CSV table of C-alpha atoms in Angstrom, one decimal:
chain,number,residue,atom,x,y,z
A,1,MET,CA,-14.1,47.8,43.0
A,2,PRO,CA,-14.3,45.7,39.9
A,3,PRO,CA,-17.5,46.0,37.7
A,4,PRO,CA,-20.2,43.4,38.3
A,5,PRO,CA,-19.7,40.2,36.3
A,6,ASP,CA,-21.6,39.6,33.0
A,7,THR,CA,-23.6,36.5,32.3
A,8,PHE,CA,-22.8,33.4,30.3
A,9,VAL,CA,-25.9,31.3,29.6
A,10,TRP,CA,-25.4,27.5,29.4
A,11,ILE,CA,-28.3,25.2,28.5
A,12,ASP,CA,-27.8,21.6,29.4
A,13,GLN,CA,-30.3,18.8,29.7
A,14,ALA,CA,-33.1,21.4,29.2
A,15,GLN,CA,-31.9,23.4,32.1
A,16,ARG,CA,-30.8,27.0,31.7
A,17,LEU,CA,-27.9,28.1,34.0
A,18,ASP,CA,-26.9,31.8,34.2
A,19,LEU,CA,-23.2,31.9,35.2
A,20,SER,CA,-21.1,34.8,36.0
A,21,ILE,CA,-18.2,35.7,33.7
A,22,GLU,CA,-15.8,38.6,33.9
A,23,ARG,CA,-13.5,39.8,31.1
A,24,ARG,CA,-10.7,42.3,31.7
A,25,GLY,CA,-7.7,43.7,29.7
A,26,GLN,CA,-6.5,43.5,26.2
A,27,GLY,CA,-4.1,41.1,24.5
A,28,PRO,CA,-3.6,37.4,24.3
A,29,THR,CA,-6.4,35.5,26.1
A,30,LEU,CA,-6.0,33.8,29.5
A,31,LEU,CA,-8.9,31.6,30.6
A,32,MET,CA,-9.2,31.5,34.4
A,33,LEU,CA,-11.0,28.6,36.1
A,34,PRO,CA,-11.6,28.9,39.9
A,35,ALA,CA,-11.4,25.9,42.2
A,36,LEU,CA,-14.4,23.7,42.8
A,37,SER,CA,-15.2,24.1,46.4
A,38,SER,CA,-18.1,25.2,48.6
A,39,ILE,CA,-16.7,28.7,48.9
A,40,SER,CA,-15.2,29.2,45.4
A,41,THR,CA,-16.3,31.6,42.7
A,42,LEU,CA,-14.7,33.5,39.9
A,43,GLY,CA,-14.0,36.2,42.5
A,44,GLU,CA,-11.0,34.2,43.7
A,45,MET,CA,-9.4,34.8,40.3
A,46,GLN,CA,-9.9,38.6,40.4
A,47,PRO,CA,-6.5,39.3,42.2
A,48,LEU,CA,-4.7,37.6,39.3
A,49,GLN,CA,-6.9,39.4,36.8
A,50,ASP,CA,-5.8,42.7,38.5
A,51,ARG,CA,-2.2,41.8,38.0
A,52,LEU,CA,-2.2,40.2,34.5
A,53,SER,CA,-4.8,42.3,32.6
A,54,ASP,CA,-2.1,44.9,31.8
A,55,ARG,CA,-0.8,42.5,29.1
A,56,PHE,CA,-3.5,39.9,28.6
A,57,GLN,CA,-7.3,39.7,28.1
A,58,THR,CA,-8.3,37.7,31.2
A,59,VAL,CA,-11.6,35.7,31.2
A,60,ALA,CA,-12.8,34.3,34.5
A,61,LEU,CA,-16.1,32.4,34.9
A,62,ASP,CA,-17.9,30.3,37.4
A,63,TRP,CA,-18.5,26.5,37.3
A,64,PRO,CA,-22.0,25.2,37.1
A,65,GLY,CA,-23.3,24.1,40.5
A,66,PHE,CA,-21.0,26.6,42.2
A,67,GLY,CA,-20.3,30.3,42.1
A,68,THR,CA,-22.1,33.5,42.8
A,69,ARG,CA,-25.7,32.9,41.6
A,70,PRO,CA,-28.6,30.6,42.5
A,71,ARG,CA,-28.1,27.0,41.3
A,72,PRO,CA,-30.8,24.6,40.0
A,73,LYS,CA,-31.5,21.4,41.7
A,74,ARG,CA,-29.6,18.7,39.9
A,75,ILE,CA,-27.5,15.6,40.6
A,76,TRP,CA,-24.2,17.0,39.5
A,77,ASP,CA,-21.5,14.6,38.2
A,78,ARG,CA,-18.2,14.5,36.5
A,79,LYS,CA,-19.7,14.3,33.0
A,80,ALA,CA,-21.6,17.5,33.4
A,81,LEU,CA,-18.5,19.5,34.3
A,82,GLN,CA,-16.5,17.9,31.5
A,83,THR,CA,-19.2,18.9,29.1
A,84,TYR,CA,-19.3,22.4,30.5
A,85,LEU,CA,-15.6,22.9,30.1
A,86,ASP,CA,-15.7,21.7,26.5
A,87,VAL,CA,-18.5,24.2,25.8
A,88,VAL,CA,-16.4,27.0,27.3
A,89,LEU,CA,-13.4,26.1,25.2
A,90,ASP,CA,-15.5,25.9,22.1
A,91,THR,CA,-17.6,29.0,22.5
A,92,VAL,CA,-16.4,31.4,25.2
A,93,VAL,CA,-12.7,31.5,24.5
A,94,GLU,CA,-11.3,30.0,21.3
A,95,ARG,CA,-7.7,28.7,21.6
A,96,PRO,CA,-6.5,30.9,24.5
A,97,LEU,CA,-2.8,31.5,25.0
A,98,ALA,CA,-3.1,29.7,28.3
A,99,THR,CA,-5.7,28.4,30.8
A,100,LEU,CA,-5.2,28.9,34.5
A,101,ALA,CA,-7.0,26.4,36.7
A,102,ALA,CA,-7.0,26.1,40.5
A,103,GLY,CA,-7.6,23.1,42.7
A,104,HIS,CA,-10.0,20.5,41.1
A,105,ALA,CA,-10.4,22.7,38.1
A,106,ALA,CA,-6.8,21.8,37.3
A,107,GLY,CA,-7.9,18.1,37.1
A,108,TYR,CA,-10.7,18.9,34.7
A,109,LEU,CA,-8.3,21.0,32.6
A,110,LEU,CA,-5.8,18.1,32.4
A,111,ASP,CA,-8.7,15.8,31.3
A,112,ALA,CA,-9.8,18.3,28.6
A,113,ALA,CA,-6.2,18.9,27.3
A,114,MET,CA,-5.6,15.1,27.1
A,115,ARG,CA,-8.8,14.6,25.1
A,116,ARG,CA,-8.5,17.7,22.9
A,117,PRO,CA,-4.9,18.7,22.5
A,118,GLY,CA,-4.1,22.4,21.9
A,119,LEU,CA,-7.6,23.7,22.6
A,120,ALA,CA,-6.8,25.1,26.1
A,121,GLY,CA,-3.3,26.5,25.2
A,122,ARG,CA,-0.6,26.3,27.8
A,123,LEU,CA,-1.7,24.9,31.2
A,124,VAL,CA,-1.1,26.7,34.4
A,125,LEU,CA,-2.1,24.5,37.3
A,126,LEU,CA,-2.5,26.3,40.7
A,127,ALA,CA,-2.3,24.0,43.7
A,128,PRO,CA,-3.8,21.2,41.5
A,129,THR,CA,-6.0,18.6,43.2
A,130,TRP,CA,-8.1,15.7,41.9
A,131,ARG,CA,-9.5,14.1,45.1
A,132,GLY,CA,-12.3,15.6,47.2
A,133,PRO,CA,-12.1,16.2,51.0
A,134,LEU,CA,-13.8,13.1,52.2
A,135,PRO,CA,-11.7,10.5,50.1
A,136,THR,CA,-8.6,12.5,50.9
A,137,MET,CA,-9.3,12.3,54.6
A,138,MET,CA,-10.1,8.6,54.4
A,139,GLY,CA,-7.3,7.8,52.0
A,140,ARG,CA,-9.6,6.1,49.5
A,141,ARG,CA,-13.0,6.2,47.8
A,142,SER,CA,-15.8,4.6,49.8
A,143,ARG,CA,-19.5,3.9,49.9
A,144,LEU,CA,-19.7,6.7,52.5
A,145,GLY,CA,-19.2,9.2,49.7
A,146,GLU,CA,-22.1,7.8,47.7
A,147,ARG,CA,-24.3,7.9,50.8
A,148,VAL,CA,-23.5,11.6,51.4
A,149,GLY,CA,-24.3,12.3,47.7
A,150,ARG,CA,-27.7,10.6,48.0
A,151,ALA,CA,-28.4,12.4,51.3
A,152,ALA,CA,-27.7,15.7,49.6
A,153,GLU,CA,-30.8,15.3,47.5
A,154,VAL,CA,-33.2,14.6,50.4
A,155,PRO,CA,-34.7,18.0,51.2
A,156,LEU,CA,-34.5,18.1,55.0
A,157,LEU,CA,-31.7,15.7,55.5
A,158,GLY,CA,-29.6,17.3,52.8
A,159,SER,CA,-30.1,20.8,54.2
A,160,LEU,CA,-29.2,19.6,57.7
A,161,LEU,CA,-26.0,17.9,56.5
A,162,TYR,CA,-25.0,20.9,54.5
A,163,ARG,CA,-25.4,23.3,57.5
A,164,LEU,CA,-23.4,21.0,59.7
A,165,ASN,CA,-20.5,21.1,57.3
A,166,LEU,CA,-20.8,24.7,56.1
A,167,ASN,CA,-21.6,27.0,59.0
A,168,PRO,CA,-19.3,29.9,59.8
A,169,PRO,CA,-17.1,28.1,62.4
A,170,MET,CA,-16.6,25.1,60.1
A,171,VAL,CA,-15.8,27.4,57.1
A,172,ARG,CA,-13.2,29.3,59.2
A,173,LEU,CA,-11.7,26.0,60.5
A,174,MET,CA,-11.4,24.6,57.0
A,175,ALA,CA,-9.9,27.8,55.8
A,176,ARG,CA,-7.2,27.8,58.5
A,177,GLN,CA,-6.3,24.2,58.1
A,178,HIS,CA,-6.3,23.8,54.3
A,179,VAL,CA,-6.9,27.0,52.3
A,180,TYR,CA,-5.2,30.1,53.6
A,181,THR,CA,-1.8,30.4,55.5
A,182,ASP,CA,-2.8,33.5,57.4
A,183,PRO,CA,-5.4,32.3,60.0
A,184,THR,CA,-7.0,35.7,60.1
A,185,TRP,CA,-7.3,36.1,56.3
A,186,LEU,CA,-10.8,34.8,56.1
A,187,SER,CA,-12.7,37.2,58.4
A,188,GLY,CA,-14.8,40.3,58.3
A,189,ASP,CA,-16.0,41.2,54.8
A,190,ARG,CA,-14.2,38.3,53.2
A,191,LEU,CA,-15.9,35.8,55.5
A,192,ALA,CA,-19.3,37.5,54.8
A,193,ALA,CA,-18.7,37.2,51.1
A,194,LYS,CA,-17.8,33.5,51.3
A,195,MET,CA,-20.9,32.8,53.4
A,196,ARG,CA,-23.1,34.5,50.8
A,197,VAL,CA,-21.7,31.9,48.4
A,198,VAL,CA,-22.4,29.1,50.9
A,199,ASN,CA,-26.0,30.3,51.4
A,200,GLN,CA,-26.9,30.7,47.8
A,201,THR,CA,-30.0,28.9,46.6
A,202,GLY,CA,-29.3,25.3,45.6
A,203,ALA,CA,-25.7,25.4,46.8
A,204,ARG,CA,-25.8,22.1,48.6
A,205,HIS,CA,-26.3,19.9,45.5
A,206,ALA,CA,-22.9,20.3,44.0
A,207,SER,CA,-21.1,21.3,47.2
A,208,LEU,CA,-21.9,18.1,49.1
A,209,ARG,CA,-21.1,15.9,46.1
A,210,PHE,CA,-17.7,17.7,45.8
A,211,VAL,CA,-17.0,17.1,49.5
A,212,ALA,CA,-17.9,13.4,49.1
A,213,GLY,CA,-15.6,13.0,46.1
A,214,LEU,CA,-18.4,12.4,43.6
A,215,LEU,CA,-17.1,15.3,41.4
A,216,ASP,CA,-13.5,14.1,41.3
A,217,PRO,CA,-12.2,14.4,37.7
A,218,PHE,CA,-10.3,11.1,38.1
A,219,ASP,CA,-10.9,7.8,39.8
A,220,ASP,CA,-7.5,7.3,41.3
A,221,HIS,CA,-3.9,8.6,41.5
A,222,GLU,CA,-2.7,6.6,38.5
A,223,ALA,CA,-5.4,8.1,36.2
A,224,PHE,CA,-4.5,11.6,37.4
A,225,LEU,CA,-0.8,11.1,36.5
A,226,THR,CA,-1.6,9.3,33.2
A,227,ALA,CA,-3.7,12.2,32.0
A,228,ALA,CA,-0.9,14.6,32.7
A,229,THR,CA,1.5,12.3,30.9
A,230,LEU,CA,-0.6,12.2,27.8
A,231,VAL,CA,-1.0,16.0,27.6
A,232,ARG,CA,1.3,17.5,25.0
A,233,ASP,CA,0.7,21.1,25.8
A,234,PRO,CA,3.2,22.9,28.0
A,235,ILE,CA,2.4,22.5,31.7
A,236,LEU,CA,3.4,24.7,34.7
A,237,VAL,CA,2.5,23.7,38.2
A,238,VAL,CA,2.6,26.3,41.0
A,239,TYR,CA,1.9,25.3,44.6
A,240,GLY,CA,2.9,26.5,48.1
A,241,ASP,CA,5.2,24.7,50.4
A,242,GLN,CA,2.6,25.0,53.2
A,243,ALA,CA,-0.1,23.0,51.2
A,244,PRO,CA,-1.8,20.3,53.2
A,245,SER,CA,0.4,17.2,53.3
A,246,LYS,CA,-1.8,14.8,51.3
A,247,SER,CA,-2.6,17.3,48.6
A,248,LYS,CA,1.0,18.4,48.5
A,249,ALA,CA,2.1,14.8,47.9
A,250,GLU,CA,-0.1,14.6,44.8
A,251,MET,CA,1.2,18.0,43.6
A,252,ALA,CA,4.8,16.8,44.0
A,253,ALA,CA,4.0,13.5,42.1
A,254,LEU,CA,2.6,15.6,39.2
A,255,SER,CA,5.6,17.9,39.3
A,256,ALA,CA,8.0,14.9,39.0
A,257,LEU,CA,6.8,14.1,35.5
A,258,PRO,CA,9.6,15.0,33.1
A,259,HIS,CA,7.7,17.4,30.9
A,260,VAL,CA,6.1,19.4,33.8
A,261,GLU,CA,7.6,22.7,34.9
A,262,THR,CA,7.2,23.4,38.6
A,263,ILE,CA,7.5,26.4,40.9
A,264,VAL,CA,7.1,25.9,44.6
A,265,LEU,CA,6.4,29.1,46.5
A,266,ARG,CA,7.7,29.5,50.0
A,267,LYS,CA,4.2,30.2,51.3
A,268,GLY,CA,0.7,29.3,50.3
A,269,LYS,CA,-1.9,26.6,50.8
A,270,LEU,CA,-4.8,25.6,48.4
A,271,ALA,CA,-5.8,29.2,47.7
A,272,LEU,CA,-2.4,30.6,47.2
A,273,HIS,CA,-3.6,32.4,44.0
A,274,GLU,CA,-6.1,34.3,46.1
A,275,GLU,CA,-4.0,35.0,49.1
A,276,TRP,CA,-0.7,35.6,47.5
A,277,PRO,CA,-1.5,36.9,44.0
A,278,ASP,CA,1.7,39.0,43.6
A,279,GLU,CA,3.9,36.0,44.1
A,280,VAL,CA,1.8,33.8,41.8
A,281,ALA,CA,1.6,36.4,39.1
A,282,ALA,CA,5.4,36.9,39.2
A,283,ALA,CA,5.9,33.1,39.0
A,284,ILE,CA,3.7,32.5,36.0
A,285,ARG,CA,4.6,35.6,33.9
A,286,PRO,CA,7.7,34.1,32.3
A,287,PHE,CA,5.8,31.0,31.3
A,288,LEU,CA,3.1,33.1,29.7
A,289,SER,CA,5.4,35.5,28.0
A,290,ARG,CA,7.7,33.1,26.1
């Protein structure tokens, strides 16, 4: 079993947030950013840490509003997460060899690399996404997302809405459809661990806003591709051929940019780095070792 994570303290808007951070290995530094989702924590990066810490110092940490610890009541937005990533790149890891980012974290990484060239090192984007579940399902941003975000802050209504969306049957359904290729992968101890994340104090505030698309790092498809086009650091995109069709189309569009390297694995959905870490580690090692 890995040792318990350490603590990174981030103070923002007079709020103190204690966030989990885990360092392993020796050598050039790899910053590892888990996805933004209702069940994501730095724990999803631990399989890659196991496989890469023989040659690199790996640093994985949680996002504010998500992760393994209680979360304060706050109306989370894109600016807060952008600010947090800037602080991480300024104070937690200074000019890493590379930053690995999964899901929505990849979008935030592209934004940071566009604004601050060279600070994040090489970019490894794992099943990169930029659009939350609700706007992806609807095919566009809508007022419904704003209503869901407002409802999240109403004590009884927000809790009810959260439980309707994130109870064990719904989490298993989401995992089978979008996240893991093996329909039995999320069960037993794994499911119990994910439900502890879901049931963490204050979890609904960021989670429901993510689902509604209010934490999307970009407003639209064009802004997503424009950011990637403006990044001058090397970019490697890794995704699975079994990714959900709408998300896969966005990954393919990103991969079509002339300066982006791409590896498409035969298997894997949105959490391919967690479910298939051997294949992902093997895919990215040459890019990291140049």
